[in-house]
Short mmCIF file of C-alpha atoms and ligand atoms in Angstrom, two decimals:
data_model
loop_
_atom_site.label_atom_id
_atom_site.label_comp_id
_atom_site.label_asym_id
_atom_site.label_seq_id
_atom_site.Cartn_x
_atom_site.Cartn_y
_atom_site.Cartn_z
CA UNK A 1 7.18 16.85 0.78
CA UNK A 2 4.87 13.70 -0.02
CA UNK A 3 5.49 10.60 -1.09
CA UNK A 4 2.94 8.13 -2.49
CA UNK A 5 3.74 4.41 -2.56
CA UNK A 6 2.67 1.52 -4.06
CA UNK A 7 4.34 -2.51 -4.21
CA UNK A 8 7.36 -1.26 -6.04
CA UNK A 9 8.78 0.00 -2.97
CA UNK A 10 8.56 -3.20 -1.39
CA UNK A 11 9.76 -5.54 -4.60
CA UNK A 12 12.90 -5.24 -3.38
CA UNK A 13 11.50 -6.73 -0.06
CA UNK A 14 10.64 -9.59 -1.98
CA UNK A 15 7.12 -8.76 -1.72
CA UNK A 16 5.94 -9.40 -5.13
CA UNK A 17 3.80 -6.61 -7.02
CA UNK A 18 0.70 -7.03 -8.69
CA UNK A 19 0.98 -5.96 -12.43
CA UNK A 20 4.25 -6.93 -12.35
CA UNK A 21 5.78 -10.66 -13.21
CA UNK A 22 5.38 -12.67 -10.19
CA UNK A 23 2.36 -10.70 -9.32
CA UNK A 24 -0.39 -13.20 -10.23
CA UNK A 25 -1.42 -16.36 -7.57
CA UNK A 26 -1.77 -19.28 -9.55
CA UNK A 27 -4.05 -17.48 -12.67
CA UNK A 28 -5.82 -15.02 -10.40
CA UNK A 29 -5.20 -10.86 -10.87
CA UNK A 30 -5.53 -8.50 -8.18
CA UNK A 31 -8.69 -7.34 -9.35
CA UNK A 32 -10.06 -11.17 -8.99
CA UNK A 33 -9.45 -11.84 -6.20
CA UNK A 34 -10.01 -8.14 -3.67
CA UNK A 35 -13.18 -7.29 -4.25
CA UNK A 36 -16.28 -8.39 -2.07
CA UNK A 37 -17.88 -10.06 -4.84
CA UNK A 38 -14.90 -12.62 -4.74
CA UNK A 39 -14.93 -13.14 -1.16
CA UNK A 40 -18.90 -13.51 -0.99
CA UNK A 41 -18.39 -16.17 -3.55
CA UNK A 42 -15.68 -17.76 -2.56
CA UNK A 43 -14.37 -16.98 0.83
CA UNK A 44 -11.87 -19.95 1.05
CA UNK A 45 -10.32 -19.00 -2.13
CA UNK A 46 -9.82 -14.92 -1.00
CA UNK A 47 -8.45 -16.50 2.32
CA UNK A 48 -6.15 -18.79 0.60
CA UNK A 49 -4.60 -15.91 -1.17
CA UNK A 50 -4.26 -13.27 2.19
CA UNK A 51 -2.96 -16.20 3.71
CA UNK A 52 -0.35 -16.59 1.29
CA UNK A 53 0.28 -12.99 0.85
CA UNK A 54 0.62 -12.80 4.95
CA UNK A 55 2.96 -15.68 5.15
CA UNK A 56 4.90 -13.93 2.38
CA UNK A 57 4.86 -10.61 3.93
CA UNK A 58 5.91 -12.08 7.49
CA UNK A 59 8.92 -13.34 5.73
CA UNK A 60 10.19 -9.72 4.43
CA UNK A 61 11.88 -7.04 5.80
CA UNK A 62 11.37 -3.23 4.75
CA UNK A 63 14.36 -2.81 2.64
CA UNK A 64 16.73 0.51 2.49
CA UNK A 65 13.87 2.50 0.78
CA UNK A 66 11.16 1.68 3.66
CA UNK A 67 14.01 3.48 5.49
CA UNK A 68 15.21 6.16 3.94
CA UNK A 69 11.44 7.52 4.04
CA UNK A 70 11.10 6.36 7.52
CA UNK A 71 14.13 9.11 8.20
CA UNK A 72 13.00 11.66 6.22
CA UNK A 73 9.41 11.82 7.95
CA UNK A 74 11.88 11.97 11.11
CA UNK A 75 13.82 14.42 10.38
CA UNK A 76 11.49 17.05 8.77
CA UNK A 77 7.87 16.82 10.35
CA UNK A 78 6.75 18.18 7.04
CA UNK A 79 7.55 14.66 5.01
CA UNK A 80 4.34 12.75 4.99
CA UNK A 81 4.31 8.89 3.64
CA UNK A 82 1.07 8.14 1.60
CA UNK A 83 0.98 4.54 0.69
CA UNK A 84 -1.22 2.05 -1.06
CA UNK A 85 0.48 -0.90 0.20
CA UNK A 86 -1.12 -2.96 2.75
CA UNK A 87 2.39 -5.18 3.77
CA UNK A 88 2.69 -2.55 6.58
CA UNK A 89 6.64 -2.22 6.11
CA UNK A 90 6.35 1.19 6.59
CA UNK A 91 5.01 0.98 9.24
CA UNK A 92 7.51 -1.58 10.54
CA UNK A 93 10.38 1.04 9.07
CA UNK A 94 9.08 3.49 12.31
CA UNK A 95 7.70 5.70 8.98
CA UNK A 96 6.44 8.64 11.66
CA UNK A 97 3.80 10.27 9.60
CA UNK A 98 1.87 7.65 7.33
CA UNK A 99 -1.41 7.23 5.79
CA UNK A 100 -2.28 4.09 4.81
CA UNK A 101 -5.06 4.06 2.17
CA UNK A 102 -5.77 0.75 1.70
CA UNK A 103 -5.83 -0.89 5.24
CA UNK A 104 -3.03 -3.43 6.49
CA UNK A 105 -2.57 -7.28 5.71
CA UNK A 106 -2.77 -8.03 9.13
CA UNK A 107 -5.60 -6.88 10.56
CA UNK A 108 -9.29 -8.61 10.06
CA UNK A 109 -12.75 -7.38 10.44
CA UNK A 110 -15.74 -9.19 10.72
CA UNK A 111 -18.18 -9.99 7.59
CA UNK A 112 -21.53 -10.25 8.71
CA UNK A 113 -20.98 -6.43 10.32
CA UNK A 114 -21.86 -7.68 13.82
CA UNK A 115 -20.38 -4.59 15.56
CA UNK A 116 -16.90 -6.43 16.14
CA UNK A 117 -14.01 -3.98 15.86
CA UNK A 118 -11.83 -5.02 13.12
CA UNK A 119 -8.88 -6.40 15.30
CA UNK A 120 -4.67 -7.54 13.97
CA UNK A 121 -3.90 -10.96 14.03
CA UNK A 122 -0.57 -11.12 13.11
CA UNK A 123 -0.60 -15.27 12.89
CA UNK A 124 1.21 -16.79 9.30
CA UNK A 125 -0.09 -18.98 8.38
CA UNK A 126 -3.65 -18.16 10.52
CA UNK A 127 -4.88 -21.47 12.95
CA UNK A 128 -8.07 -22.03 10.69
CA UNK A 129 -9.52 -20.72 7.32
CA UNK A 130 -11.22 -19.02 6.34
CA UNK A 131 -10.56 -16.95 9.58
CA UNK A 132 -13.41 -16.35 11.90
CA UNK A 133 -14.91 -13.45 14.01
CA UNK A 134 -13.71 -13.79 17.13
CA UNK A 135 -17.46 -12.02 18.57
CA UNK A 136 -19.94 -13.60 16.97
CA UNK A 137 -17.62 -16.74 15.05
CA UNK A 138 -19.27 -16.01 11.78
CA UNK A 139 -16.87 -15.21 8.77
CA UNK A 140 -14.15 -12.60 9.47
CA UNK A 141 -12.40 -11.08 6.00
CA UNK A 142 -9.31 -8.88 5.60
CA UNK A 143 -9.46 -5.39 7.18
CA UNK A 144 -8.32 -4.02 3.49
CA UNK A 145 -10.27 -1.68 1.25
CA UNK A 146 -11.32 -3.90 -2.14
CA UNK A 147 -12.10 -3.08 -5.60
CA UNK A 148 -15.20 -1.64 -5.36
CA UNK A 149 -15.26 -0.05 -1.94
CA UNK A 150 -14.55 3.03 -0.41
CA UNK A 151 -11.77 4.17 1.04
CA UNK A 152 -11.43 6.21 4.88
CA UNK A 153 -13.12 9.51 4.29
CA UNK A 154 -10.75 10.28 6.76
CA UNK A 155 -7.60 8.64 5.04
CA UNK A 156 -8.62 10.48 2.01
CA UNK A 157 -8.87 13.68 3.65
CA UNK A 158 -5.62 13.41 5.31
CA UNK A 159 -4.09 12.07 1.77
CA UNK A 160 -5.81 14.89 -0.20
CA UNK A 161 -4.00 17.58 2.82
CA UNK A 162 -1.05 16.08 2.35
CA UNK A 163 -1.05 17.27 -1.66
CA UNK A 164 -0.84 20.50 -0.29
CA UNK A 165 3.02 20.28 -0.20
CA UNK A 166 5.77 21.63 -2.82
CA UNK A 167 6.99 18.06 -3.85
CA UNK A 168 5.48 15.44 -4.82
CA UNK A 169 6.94 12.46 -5.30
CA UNK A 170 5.43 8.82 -6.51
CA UNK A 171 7.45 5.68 -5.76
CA UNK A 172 6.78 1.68 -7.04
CA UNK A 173 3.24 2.57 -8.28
CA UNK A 174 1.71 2.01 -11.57
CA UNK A 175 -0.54 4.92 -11.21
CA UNK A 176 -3.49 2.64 -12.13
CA UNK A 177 -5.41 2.28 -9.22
CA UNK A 178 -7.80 5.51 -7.81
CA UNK A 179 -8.45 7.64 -5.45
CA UNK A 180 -4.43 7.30 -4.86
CA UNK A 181 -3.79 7.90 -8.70
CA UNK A 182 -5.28 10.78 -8.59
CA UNK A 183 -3.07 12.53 -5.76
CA UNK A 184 -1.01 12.81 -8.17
CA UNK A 185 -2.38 14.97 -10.26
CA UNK A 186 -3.90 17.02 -6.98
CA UNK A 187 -0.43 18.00 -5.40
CA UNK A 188 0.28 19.22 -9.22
CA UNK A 189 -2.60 21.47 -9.04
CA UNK A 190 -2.25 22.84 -5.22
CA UNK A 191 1.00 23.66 -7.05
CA UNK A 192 4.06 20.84 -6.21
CA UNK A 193 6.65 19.82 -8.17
CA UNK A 194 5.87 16.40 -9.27
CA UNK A 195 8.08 13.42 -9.77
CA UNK A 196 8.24 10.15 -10.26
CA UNK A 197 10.20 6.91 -9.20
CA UNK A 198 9.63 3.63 -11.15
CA UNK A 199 11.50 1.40 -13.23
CA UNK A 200 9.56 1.73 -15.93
CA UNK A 201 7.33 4.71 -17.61
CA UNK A 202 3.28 4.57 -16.23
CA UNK A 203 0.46 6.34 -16.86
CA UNK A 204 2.19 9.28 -14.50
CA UNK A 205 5.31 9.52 -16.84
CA UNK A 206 3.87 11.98 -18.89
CA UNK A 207 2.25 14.29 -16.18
CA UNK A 208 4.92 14.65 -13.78
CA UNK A 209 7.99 17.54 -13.77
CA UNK A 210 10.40 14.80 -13.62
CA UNK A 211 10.88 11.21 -13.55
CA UNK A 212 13.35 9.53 -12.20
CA UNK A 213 14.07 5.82 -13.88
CA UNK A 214 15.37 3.38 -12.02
CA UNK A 215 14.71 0.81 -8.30
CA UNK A 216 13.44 2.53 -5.23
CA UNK A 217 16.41 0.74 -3.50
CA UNK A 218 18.86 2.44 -5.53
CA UNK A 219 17.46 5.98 -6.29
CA UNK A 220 15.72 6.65 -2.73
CA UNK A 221 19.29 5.84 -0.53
CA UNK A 222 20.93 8.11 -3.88
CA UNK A 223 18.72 11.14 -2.94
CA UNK A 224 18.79 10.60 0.80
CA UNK A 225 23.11 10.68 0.22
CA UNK A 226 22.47 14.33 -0.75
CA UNK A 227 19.63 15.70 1.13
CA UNK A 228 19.51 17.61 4.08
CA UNK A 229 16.45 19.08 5.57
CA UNK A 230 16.51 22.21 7.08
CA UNK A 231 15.95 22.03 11.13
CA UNK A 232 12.16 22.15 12.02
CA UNK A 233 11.50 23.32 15.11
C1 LIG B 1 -13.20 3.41 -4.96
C2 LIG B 1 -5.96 -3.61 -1.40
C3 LIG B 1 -15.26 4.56 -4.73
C4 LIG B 1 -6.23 -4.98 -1.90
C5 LIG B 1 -6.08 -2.26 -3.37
C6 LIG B 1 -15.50 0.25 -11.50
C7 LIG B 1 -16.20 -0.11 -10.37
C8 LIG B 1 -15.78 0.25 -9.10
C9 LIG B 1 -14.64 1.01 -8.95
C10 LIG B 1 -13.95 1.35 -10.09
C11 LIG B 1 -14.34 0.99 -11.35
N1 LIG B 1 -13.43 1.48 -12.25
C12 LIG B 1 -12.46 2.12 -11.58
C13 LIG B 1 -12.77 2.05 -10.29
C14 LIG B 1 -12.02 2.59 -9.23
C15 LIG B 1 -11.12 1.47 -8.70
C16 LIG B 1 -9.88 1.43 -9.56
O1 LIG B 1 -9.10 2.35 -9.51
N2 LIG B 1 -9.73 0.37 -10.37
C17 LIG B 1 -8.57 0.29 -11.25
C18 LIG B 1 -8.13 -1.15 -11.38
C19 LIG B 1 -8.95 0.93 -12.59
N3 LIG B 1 -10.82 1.88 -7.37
C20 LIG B 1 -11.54 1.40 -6.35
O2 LIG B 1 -12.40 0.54 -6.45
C21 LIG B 1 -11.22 2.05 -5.02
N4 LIG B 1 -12.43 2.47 -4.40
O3 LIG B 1 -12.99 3.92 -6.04
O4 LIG B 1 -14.28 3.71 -4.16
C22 LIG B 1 -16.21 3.65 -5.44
C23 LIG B 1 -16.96 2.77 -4.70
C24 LIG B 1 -17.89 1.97 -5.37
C25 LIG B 1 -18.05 2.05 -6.75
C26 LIG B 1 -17.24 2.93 -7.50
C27 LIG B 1 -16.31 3.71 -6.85
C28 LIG B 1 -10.53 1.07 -4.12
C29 LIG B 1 -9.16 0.77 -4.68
C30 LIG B 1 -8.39 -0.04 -3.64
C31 LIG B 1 -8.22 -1.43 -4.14
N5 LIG B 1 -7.36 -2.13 -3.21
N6 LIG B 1 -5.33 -2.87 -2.46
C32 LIG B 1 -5.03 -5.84 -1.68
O5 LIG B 1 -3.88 -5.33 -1.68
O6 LIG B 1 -5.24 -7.06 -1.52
S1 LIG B 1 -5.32 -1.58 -4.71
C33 LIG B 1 -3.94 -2.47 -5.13
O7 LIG B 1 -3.42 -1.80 -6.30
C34 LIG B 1 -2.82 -2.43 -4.13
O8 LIG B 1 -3.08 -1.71 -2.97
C35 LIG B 1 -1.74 -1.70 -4.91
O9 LIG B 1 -0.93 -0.97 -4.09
C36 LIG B 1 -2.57 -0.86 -5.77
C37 LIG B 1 -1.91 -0.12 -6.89
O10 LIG B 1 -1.02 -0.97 -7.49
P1 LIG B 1 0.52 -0.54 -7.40
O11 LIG B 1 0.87 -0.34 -5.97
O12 LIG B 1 0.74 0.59 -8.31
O13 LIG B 1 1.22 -1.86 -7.87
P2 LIG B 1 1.49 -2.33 -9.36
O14 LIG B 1 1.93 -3.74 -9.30
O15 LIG B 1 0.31 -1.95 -10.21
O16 LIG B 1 2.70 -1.41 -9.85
C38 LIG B 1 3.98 -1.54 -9.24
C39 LIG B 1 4.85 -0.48 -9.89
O17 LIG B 1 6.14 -0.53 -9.29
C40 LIG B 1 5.06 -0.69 -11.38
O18 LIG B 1 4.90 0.54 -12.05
C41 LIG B 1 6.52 -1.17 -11.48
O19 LIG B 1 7.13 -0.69 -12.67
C42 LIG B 1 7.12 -0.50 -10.29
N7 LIG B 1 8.28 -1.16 -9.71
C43 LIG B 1 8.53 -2.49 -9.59
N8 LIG B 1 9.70 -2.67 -8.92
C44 LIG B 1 10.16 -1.43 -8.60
C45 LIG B 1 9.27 -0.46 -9.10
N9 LIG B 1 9.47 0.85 -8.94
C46 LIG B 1 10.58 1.24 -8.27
N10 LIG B 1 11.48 0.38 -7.75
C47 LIG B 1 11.31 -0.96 -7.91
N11 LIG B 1 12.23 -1.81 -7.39
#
């Protein structure tokens, strides 16, 4: 089994999403504000918004469905957690098989590409901004893949193995956003049974096996009530 997340697993968090309400900053959209284009023009203003997103983040827990996956890739080591989110509550679930396609919230990389190896600073809010390289002080910027860039090859390659799986399951994503969109319709072809977990219908509604209506929170502890996964040795 896979599962593919994206901010609707952590709204119950508090963690607001982006397409959602509450998911603007002041006027800005997602797409404003991640991309490199932003941040070359107007690094203080990207900054200002990580920060806030960071300081937001450190105040949130992973709530039951963070868990509930974080158990399932424990007890069967053929659940695999693909997620879009960079809040790293999954990861701070103990989630034991997880591929994180766009990068974490808390770790930085250096701008100017002086060879620095992008490094976590897990300060909120950080000492000064925008937030500098700690080799060569020029201008550090989030460790997080933008608009406009590519992802891992190696993330995607992991991601794209893990469609190879007999279900497929998307949770608290809008189905929007590619490559991870698309997985969606690769497990489908490799041959999984697709479904879906949102609160309301997205552009994956119509093109999975079965979609399941309703909070993360609520369905994901449901489901976990009532499965039990055969031993692996
Ligand atoms: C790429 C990090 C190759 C940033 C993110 C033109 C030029 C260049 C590229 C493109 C282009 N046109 C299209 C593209 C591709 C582009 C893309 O897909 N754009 C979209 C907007 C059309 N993709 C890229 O650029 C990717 N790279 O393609 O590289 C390339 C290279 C160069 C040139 C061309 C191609 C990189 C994409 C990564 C962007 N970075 N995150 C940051 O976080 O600061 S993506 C961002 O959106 C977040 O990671 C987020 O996770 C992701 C997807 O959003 P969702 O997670 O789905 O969140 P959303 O708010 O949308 O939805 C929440 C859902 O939850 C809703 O459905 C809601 O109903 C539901 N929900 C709410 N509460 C609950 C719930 N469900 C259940 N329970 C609840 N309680």
């Amino acid at each position: 089994m896979t599962v593919l997340t994206g901010a609707g697993i952590s709204a119950a968090s508090g963690i607001p999403t982006f397409r959602g309400e509450g998911g603007l900053w002041r006027h800005f959209r997602a797409e404003d504000l991640a991309t490199p284009e932003a941040f070359q023009s107007n690094p203080a203003l990207v900054w200002e918004w990580y920060d806030w997103r960071r300081q937001k983040v450190a105040s949130c827990q992973p709530n039951v469905g963070h868990v509930v996956l974080a158990r399932w890739t424990g007890q069967s080591d053929r659940c695999t957690v693909v997620t879009q989110n960079v809040d790293d509550l999954h990861v701070r679930a103990g989630t034991a098989r997880l591929i994180r396609l766009h990068g974490s919230i808390w770790e930085l990389a250096c701008w100017s590409g002086c060879g620095a190896t992008p490094w976590r600073d897990e300060h909120a809010p950080l000492p000064e901004l925008p937030a500098t390289c700690p080799r060569c002080r020029g201008l550090a910027r989030p460790a997080i893949v933008w608009f406009g860039e590519s992802l891992s090859a190696d993330d995607v390659s992991a991601a794209r193995r893990a469609c190879a799986c007999d279900v497929f399951i998307a949770v608290g994503t809008s189905a929007v956003v590619y490559p991870a969109a698309g997985l969606l319709q690769e497990a489908s072809s490799a041959g999984a049974f697709t479904a879906e977990i949102n609160t309301e219908t997205t552009a994956a509604t119509s093109e999975v096996d079965a979609s399941l209506q309703g909070a993360a929170e609520v369905i994901l502890p449901q489901l976990d009530e009532r499965v039990t996964f055969r031993h692996q040795g």
